[in-house]
C-alpha cells in the first residue's frame, strides 16, 4: 500500500533550500500542505488544511512537519490516529508564544512520533521541546546547537532527517501495531532512535565547528549514511537512552 508523506511547513512556508523541499525531491509520494496565509499562525485554519489532505488519501500517511506546522500537524492528526503511520516533528514552535498550548494534545499522540530539537532554537527551548516529547509519547533527538533546523542554519539536503522519517514507516510493525490495537511495553518518550554506535557518531558530529557541521549536514547521502551506520531500522534493544547520557 502506498504511504503518502505530508510535508507540513511552518510560517512563511519552506523555500527551495529547506530540508522539507529536499524531502519532496526524494519522496515520490510526498504532498506539501498549502496554507491560505503563510504569514498568519492560525492553528484551526492550518489544522483543517492538514485534515483535508489526510482525508483525501485512502491509505496511511507519514507527516514531516516543521515549526508551527508541527503544532498544526499534531492537532490535526488526533482525528486520524489510525491512519497516521508516524510523524517527524522538527523544531516545533513554542505553543505558549502563539497562545495555543491548550488546543494541543495533552497526552500520547497514539501513533509513532519523533521530535527533533536544537539547543539554541530561538522558537523553543530544548527543555520545553523535551517536555513536549514526554507529553506526546514521542522519541526525542537533540541535534545540539542547530538553530531552528532550517535552511538558514544549514539544513538543506538532510539525509539524517530522512532516515528518521523512513524509520517511522516501520515503527508500527516493531511495536506490534501501536495505535491500532497493539501495545508498547516500553514508554517511547526519553529514548533515541539510535544504536549506541550511531549515538556516538552523532555526538562526534556535534563536536565539530559549526561551519563544518553545517557542511556535513548538507553533504552527500553516502557520507551521512556512513556516519550513522546502524541508525536506520535499529531494533529497540539497541536504542540508547536520551537525557543525562554523557556523550550522547
Short mmCIF file of C-alpha atoms in Angstrom, two decimals:
data_model
loop_
_atom_site.label_atom_id
_atom_site.label_comp_id
_atom_site.label_asym_id
_atom_site.label_seq_id
_atom_site.Cartn_x
_atom_site.Cartn_y
_atom_site.Cartn_z
CA UNK A 1 0.00 0.00 0.00
CA UNK A 2 1.27 3.46 -0.90
CA UNK A 3 2.20 5.70 2.01
CA UNK A 4 1.72 9.41 1.39
CA UNK A 5 4.13 11.76 3.11
CA UNK A 6 2.59 15.09 4.03
CA UNK A 7 5.12 17.91 4.12
CA UNK A 8 3.88 20.49 6.62
CA UNK A 9 5.98 23.71 6.65
CA UNK A 10 5.89 26.42 9.26
CA UNK A 11 5.35 30.16 8.88
CA UNK A 12 6.37 31.59 5.50
CA UNK A 13 6.49 28.03 4.12
CA UNK A 14 9.79 26.34 3.25
CA UNK A 15 11.89 27.63 0.35
CA UNK A 16 13.81 25.61 -2.19
CA UNK A 17 16.90 25.40 0.06
CA UNK A 18 14.97 23.96 3.02
CA UNK A 19 15.22 20.30 4.03
CA UNK A 20 11.44 19.88 3.54
CA UNK A 21 11.79 20.86 -0.11
CA UNK A 22 14.66 18.38 -0.41
CA UNK A 23 12.45 15.69 1.13
CA UNK A 24 9.94 16.32 -1.65
CA UNK A 25 12.59 15.54 -4.26
CA UNK A 26 13.40 12.26 -2.52
CA UNK A 27 9.89 11.03 -1.80
CA UNK A 28 7.76 10.40 -4.91
CA UNK A 29 4.53 10.31 -2.91
CA UNK A 30 5.16 13.50 -0.95
CA UNK A 31 2.46 16.18 -0.85
CA UNK A 32 3.00 19.66 0.56
CA UNK A 33 0.17 21.04 2.65
CA UNK A 34 -0.57 24.55 1.35
CA UNK A 35 -1.90 27.17 3.76
CA UNK A 36 -4.10 30.06 2.67
CA UNK A 37 -1.95 32.55 4.59
CA UNK A 38 1.64 31.55 5.31
CA UNK A 39 2.28 34.65 7.42
CA UNK A 40 -0.58 34.21 9.89
CA UNK A 41 -0.30 31.48 12.52
CA UNK A 42 -3.93 30.37 12.68
CA UNK A 43 -3.99 26.94 14.31
CA UNK A 44 -7.61 25.99 13.45
CA UNK A 45 -7.16 27.01 9.81
CA UNK A 46 -3.80 25.32 9.43
CA UNK A 47 -5.03 22.14 11.09
CA UNK A 48 -8.10 21.99 8.88
CA UNK A 49 -5.88 22.09 5.79
CA UNK A 50 -3.90 19.14 7.10
CA UNK A 51 -7.08 17.21 7.93
CA UNK A 52 -8.32 17.81 4.42
CA UNK A 53 -5.15 16.38 2.91
CA UNK A 54 -5.30 13.31 5.16
CA UNK A 55 -8.97 12.76 4.30
CA UNK A 56 -8.18 12.88 0.58
CA UNK A 57 -5.92 9.84 0.90
CA UNK A 58 -7.26 6.33 1.30
CA UNK A 59 -4.06 4.84 2.69
CA UNK A 60 -1.68 5.58 5.55
CA UNK A 61 0.20 8.86 5.82
CA UNK A 62 3.52 9.97 7.22
CA UNK A 63 3.97 13.55 8.40
CA UNK A 64 7.14 15.62 8.16
CA UNK A 65 6.39 18.90 9.93
CA UNK A 66 8.44 21.92 10.91
CA UNK A 67 7.99 24.76 13.40
CA UNK A 68 4.37 26.00 13.69
CA UNK A 69 3.45 23.33 11.15
CA UNK A 70 4.37 20.70 13.75
CA UNK A 71 1.80 22.14 16.16
CA UNK A 72 -0.90 22.15 13.50
CA UNK A 73 0.06 18.62 12.48
CA UNK A 74 -0.33 17.06 15.93
CA UNK A 75 -3.70 18.73 16.41
CA UNK A 76 -4.97 17.57 13.02
CA UNK A 77 -3.60 14.04 13.40
CA UNK A 78 -5.60 13.49 16.59
CA UNK A 79 -8.63 12.82 14.40
CA UNK A 80 -6.78 10.29 12.22
CA UNK A 81 -4.66 8.30 14.66
CA UNK A 82 -5.32 5.01 12.90
CA UNK A 83 -4.23 6.49 9.56
CA UNK A 84 -1.02 8.18 10.67
CA UNK A 85 1.96 5.89 10.23
CA UNK A 86 4.24 8.30 12.04
CA UNK A 87 5.15 11.95 12.46
CA UNK A 88 8.54 13.65 12.30
CA UNK A 89 8.19 16.86 14.29
CA UNK A 90 11.20 19.09 13.70
CA UNK A 91 11.86 22.22 15.77
CA UNK A 92 8.25 22.74 16.89
CA UNK A 93 7.34 26.32 17.70
CA UNK A 94 6.66 27.19 21.33
CA UNK A 95 2.89 26.73 21.85
CA UNK A 96 2.90 29.40 24.58
CA UNK A 97 4.29 32.02 22.20
CA UNK A 98 1.24 31.55 19.98
CA UNK A 99 -1.30 31.02 22.75
CA UNK A 100 -2.27 27.54 21.52
CA UNK A 101 -0.94 25.25 24.26
CA UNK A 102 -4.44 24.40 25.46
CA UNK A 103 -5.54 23.38 21.97
CA UNK A 104 -2.87 20.71 21.55
CA UNK A 105 -2.97 17.05 22.63
CA UNK A 106 -2.33 16.64 26.35
CA UNK A 107 -1.25 13.01 26.21
CA UNK A 108 0.33 10.45 23.87
CA UNK A 109 -0.43 11.04 20.22
CA UNK A 110 -1.46 7.44 19.57
CA UNK A 111 0.99 6.93 16.71
CA UNK A 112 4.80 6.79 16.47
CA UNK A 113 6.48 10.19 16.54
CA UNK A 114 9.97 11.61 16.72
CA UNK A 115 10.59 15.13 17.94
CA UNK A 116 13.87 16.70 16.77
CA UNK A 117 15.11 19.71 18.73
CA UNK A 118 18.03 22.12 18.91
CA UNK A 119 19.88 23.51 21.91
CA UNK A 120 19.77 27.07 20.55
CA UNK A 121 16.44 27.18 18.73
CA UNK A 122 15.04 30.72 19.13
CA UNK A 123 11.48 29.41 18.80
CA UNK A 124 11.56 26.74 21.51
CA UNK A 125 13.99 25.87 24.29
CA UNK A 126 15.38 22.37 24.30
CA UNK A 127 13.86 21.75 27.75
CA UNK A 128 10.41 22.70 26.51
CA UNK A 129 10.96 20.53 23.45
CA UNK A 130 11.80 17.57 25.68
CA UNK A 131 8.70 18.27 27.76
CA UNK A 132 6.58 18.12 24.60
CA UNK A 133 8.17 14.81 23.65
CA UNK A 134 7.31 13.40 27.06
CA UNK A 135 3.79 14.75 26.86
CA UNK A 136 3.16 13.29 23.42
CA UNK A 137 4.99 9.99 23.92
CA UNK A 138 7.46 10.88 21.17
CA UNK A 139 11.06 9.85 20.80
CA UNK A 140 13.44 12.74 21.25
CA UNK A 141 16.55 13.69 19.28
CA UNK A 142 18.68 16.66 20.36
CA UNK A 143 20.87 17.92 17.49
CA UNK A 144 22.84 20.27 19.71
CA UNK A 145 23.35 23.85 18.51
CA UNK A 146 21.42 23.60 15.24
CA UNK A 147 19.36 26.79 15.30
CA UNK A 148 15.80 26.43 14.06
CA UNK A 149 16.82 23.41 11.95
CA UNK A 150 16.01 25.20 8.72
CA UNK A 151 17.82 26.42 5.61
CA UNK A 152 19.26 29.41 7.47
CA UNK A 153 21.01 27.09 9.93
CA UNK A 154 22.38 24.86 7.19
CA UNK A 155 19.70 22.19 6.88
CA UNK A 156 19.08 21.78 3.18
CA UNK A 157 19.74 18.22 1.98
CA UNK A 158 19.34 16.30 5.24
CA UNK A 159 19.81 12.53 4.91
CA UNK A 160 19.88 12.14 8.69
CA UNK A 161 16.36 13.58 8.94
CA UNK A 162 15.16 11.45 6.04
CA UNK A 163 16.47 8.38 7.87
CA UNK A 164 14.37 9.38 10.89
CA UNK A 165 11.29 9.70 8.71
CA UNK A 166 11.84 6.37 6.98
CA UNK A 167 12.37 4.68 10.30
CA UNK A 168 8.90 5.79 11.36
CA UNK A 169 7.44 3.82 8.44
CA UNK A 170 8.25 0.55 10.18
CA UNK A 171 7.66 1.53 13.80
CA UNK A 172 4.11 0.19 13.89
CA UNK A 173 5.45 -3.19 12.83
CA UNK A 174 8.13 -3.15 15.54
CA UNK A 175 5.69 -2.06 18.21
CA UNK A 176 3.02 -4.63 17.44
CA UNK A 177 0.76 -2.14 15.72
CA UNK A 178 0.74 0.54 18.41
CA UNK A 179 -2.19 2.85 17.89
CA UNK A 180 -4.07 0.14 16.04
CA UNK A 181 -4.80 -2.25 18.87
CA UNK A 182 -1.22 -3.13 19.82
CA UNK A 183 0.80 -2.18 22.87
CA UNK A 184 4.20 -0.72 23.50
CA UNK A 185 5.58 -2.07 26.78
CA UNK A 186 8.43 0.46 26.87
CA UNK A 187 7.44 4.16 27.13
CA UNK A 188 8.55 5.88 23.95
CA UNK A 189 9.47 9.29 25.35
CA UNK A 190 13.03 9.62 26.53
CA UNK A 191 14.54 7.22 24.00
CA UNK A 192 16.68 7.94 20.99
CA UNK A 193 16.06 6.10 17.77
CA UNK A 194 19.73 5.27 17.52
CA UNK A 195 22.08 2.44 18.29
CA UNK A 196 24.94 3.27 20.66
CA UNK A 197 27.29 3.41 17.67
CA UNK A 198 25.06 5.89 15.88
CA UNK A 199 24.70 7.93 19.06
CA UNK A 200 28.48 8.20 19.25
CA UNK A 201 28.60 9.29 15.61
CA UNK A 202 26.02 11.98 16.28
CA UNK A 203 27.95 13.18 19.33
CA UNK A 204 31.12 13.41 17.24
CA UNK A 205 29.22 15.40 14.60
CA UNK A 206 28.03 17.84 17.27
CA UNK A 207 31.61 18.42 18.46
CA UNK A 208 32.70 19.74 15.07
CA UNK A 209 32.92 23.50 14.41
CA UNK A 210 29.57 24.92 13.36
CA UNK A 211 30.72 25.64 9.80
CA UNK A 212 31.98 22.09 9.29
CA UNK A 213 28.87 20.65 10.92
CA UNK A 214 26.57 22.57 8.58
CA UNK A 215 28.56 21.39 5.59
CA UNK A 216 28.29 17.78 6.72
CA UNK A 217 24.58 18.07 7.42
CA UNK A 218 24.16 19.20 3.83
CA UNK A 219 26.57 16.61 2.45
CA UNK A 220 26.00 13.60 0.29
CA UNK A 221 23.68 10.86 1.46
CA UNK A 222 26.51 8.33 1.22
CA UNK A 223 28.71 10.36 3.57
CA UNK A 224 26.00 10.84 6.16
CA UNK A 225 24.90 7.22 5.90
CA UNK A 226 28.46 6.15 6.74
CA UNK A 227 28.44 8.47 9.76
CA UNK A 228 25.24 6.99 11.17
CA UNK A 229 25.68 3.36 10.19
CA UNK A 230 23.28 1.28 12.23
CA UNK A 231 20.91 4.22 12.63
CA UNK A 232 18.17 3.15 10.27
CA UNK A 233 15.92 0.33 11.49
CA UNK A 234 17.86 -0.24 14.69
CA UNK A 235 15.96 -2.70 16.95
CA UNK A 236 14.50 -1.48 20.23
CA UNK A 237 17.09 -3.46 22.23
CA UNK A 238 19.84 -1.27 20.76
CA UNK A 239 18.22 2.12 21.37
CA UNK A 240 20.16 4.47 23.60
CA UNK A 241 18.63 6.48 26.43
CA UNK A 242 18.31 10.16 25.73
CA UNK A 243 18.74 12.58 28.62
CA UNK A 244 21.65 12.63 31.00
CA UNK A 245 23.72 10.19 28.96
CA UNK A 246 27.26 11.63 28.64
CA UNK A 247 28.48 11.85 25.07
CA UNK A 248 25.10 11.12 23.51
#
